[in-house]
Short mmCIF file of C-alpha atoms in Angstrom, two decimals:
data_model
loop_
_atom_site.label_atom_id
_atom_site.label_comp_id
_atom_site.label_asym_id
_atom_site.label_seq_id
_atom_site.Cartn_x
_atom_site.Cartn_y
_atom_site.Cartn_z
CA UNK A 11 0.00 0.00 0.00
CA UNK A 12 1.52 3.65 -1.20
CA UNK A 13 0.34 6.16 1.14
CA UNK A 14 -0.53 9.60 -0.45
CA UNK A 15 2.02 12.33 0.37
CA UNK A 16 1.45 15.95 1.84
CA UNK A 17 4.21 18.52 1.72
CA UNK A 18 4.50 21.02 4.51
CA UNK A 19 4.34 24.35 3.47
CA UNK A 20 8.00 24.91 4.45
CA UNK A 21 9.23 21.49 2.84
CA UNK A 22 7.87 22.39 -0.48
CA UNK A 23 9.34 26.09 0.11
CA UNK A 24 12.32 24.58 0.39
CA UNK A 25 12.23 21.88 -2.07
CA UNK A 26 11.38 24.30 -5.03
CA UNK A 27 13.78 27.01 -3.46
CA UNK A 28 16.92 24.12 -4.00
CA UNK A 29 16.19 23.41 -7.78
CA UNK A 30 15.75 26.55 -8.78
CA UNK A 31 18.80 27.24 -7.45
CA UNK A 32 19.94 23.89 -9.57
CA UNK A 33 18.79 25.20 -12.72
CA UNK A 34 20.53 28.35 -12.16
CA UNK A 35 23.68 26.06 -12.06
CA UNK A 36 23.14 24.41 -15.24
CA UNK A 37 19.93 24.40 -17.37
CA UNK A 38 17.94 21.32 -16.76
CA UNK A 39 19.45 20.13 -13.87
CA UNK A 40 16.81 21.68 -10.97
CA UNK A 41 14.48 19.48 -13.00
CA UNK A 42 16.75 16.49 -12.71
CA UNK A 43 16.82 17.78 -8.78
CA UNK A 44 12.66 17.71 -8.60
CA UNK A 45 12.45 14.01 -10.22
CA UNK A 46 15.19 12.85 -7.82
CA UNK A 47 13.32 13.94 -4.98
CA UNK A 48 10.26 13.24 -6.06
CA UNK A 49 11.48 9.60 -6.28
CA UNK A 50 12.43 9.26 -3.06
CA UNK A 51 9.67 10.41 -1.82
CA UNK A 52 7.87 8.26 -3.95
CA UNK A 53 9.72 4.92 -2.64
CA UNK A 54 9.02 6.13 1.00
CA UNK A 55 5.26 6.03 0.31
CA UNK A 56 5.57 3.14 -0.61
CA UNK A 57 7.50 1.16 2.36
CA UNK A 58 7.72 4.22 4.92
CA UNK A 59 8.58 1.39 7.89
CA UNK A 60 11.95 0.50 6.16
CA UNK A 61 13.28 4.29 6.70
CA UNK A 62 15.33 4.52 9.97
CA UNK A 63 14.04 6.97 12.68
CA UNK A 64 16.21 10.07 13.43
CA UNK A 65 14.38 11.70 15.81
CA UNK A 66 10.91 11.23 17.82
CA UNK A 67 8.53 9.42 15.20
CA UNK A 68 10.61 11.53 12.62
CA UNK A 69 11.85 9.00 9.40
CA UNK A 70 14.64 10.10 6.69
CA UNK A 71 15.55 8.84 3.16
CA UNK A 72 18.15 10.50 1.41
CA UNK A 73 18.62 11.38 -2.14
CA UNK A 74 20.83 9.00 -4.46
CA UNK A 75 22.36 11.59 -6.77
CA UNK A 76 21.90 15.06 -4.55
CA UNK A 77 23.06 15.95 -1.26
CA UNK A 78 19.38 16.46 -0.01
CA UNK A 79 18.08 14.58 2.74
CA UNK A 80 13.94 14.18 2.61
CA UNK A 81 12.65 14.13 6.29
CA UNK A 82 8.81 12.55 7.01
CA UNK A 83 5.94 11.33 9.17
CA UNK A 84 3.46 8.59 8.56
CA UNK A 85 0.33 9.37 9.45
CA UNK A 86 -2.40 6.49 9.28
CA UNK A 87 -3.18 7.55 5.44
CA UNK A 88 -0.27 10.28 4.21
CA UNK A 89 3.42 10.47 4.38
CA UNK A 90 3.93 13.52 5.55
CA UNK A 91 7.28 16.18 4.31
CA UNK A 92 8.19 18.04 6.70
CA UNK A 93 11.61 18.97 5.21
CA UNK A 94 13.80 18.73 2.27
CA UNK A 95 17.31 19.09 3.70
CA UNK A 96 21.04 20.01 1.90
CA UNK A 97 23.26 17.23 3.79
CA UNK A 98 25.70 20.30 4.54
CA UNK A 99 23.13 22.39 6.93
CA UNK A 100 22.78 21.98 10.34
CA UNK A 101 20.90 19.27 11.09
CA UNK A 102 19.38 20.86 14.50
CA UNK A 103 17.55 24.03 12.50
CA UNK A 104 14.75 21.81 10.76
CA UNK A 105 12.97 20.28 13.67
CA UNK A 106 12.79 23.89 15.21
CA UNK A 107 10.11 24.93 12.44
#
């Protein structure tokens, strides 16, 4: 069973923020960033349990090709994003939101 995903305001802030920041890089590539992420997200949905905890009931995947970290609850029906991370930032600032 795939649960349906919600985005938190401030995870899709962030998560469109970072690729268009990619495309600005190199043309193309924040939409390379978008369908990475969305991926991951994706496979989360779909086995959310397999995802280690980092923190309260909090789960992580991380991103194959980027250096983006996608942090979520489950809920009884949604996966819920409450941040898409840059593995460089400190760690500590997202649960604070």
């Amino acid at each position: 069973m795939t649960l349906r995903i919600v985005f938190r305001r401030a995870a899709k802030s962030e998560f469109e923020e970072a690729a268009v920041r990619y495309d600005k890089q190199c043309s193309g590539l924040g939409e390379e960033f978008t369908i990475e992420i969305d991926q991951a997200v994706a496979r989360a949905a779909g086995a959310p349990w397999r995802y280690p905890i980092v923190f309260g009931d909090i789960r992580r995947t991380v991103a194959r090709r980027f250096p983006f970290s996608v942090y979520f609850r489950i809920r009884s029906d949604a996966l819920v994003v409450l941040a898409v991370f840059h593995g460089r930032r400190n760690p500590a600032i997202w649960p604070r939101r």
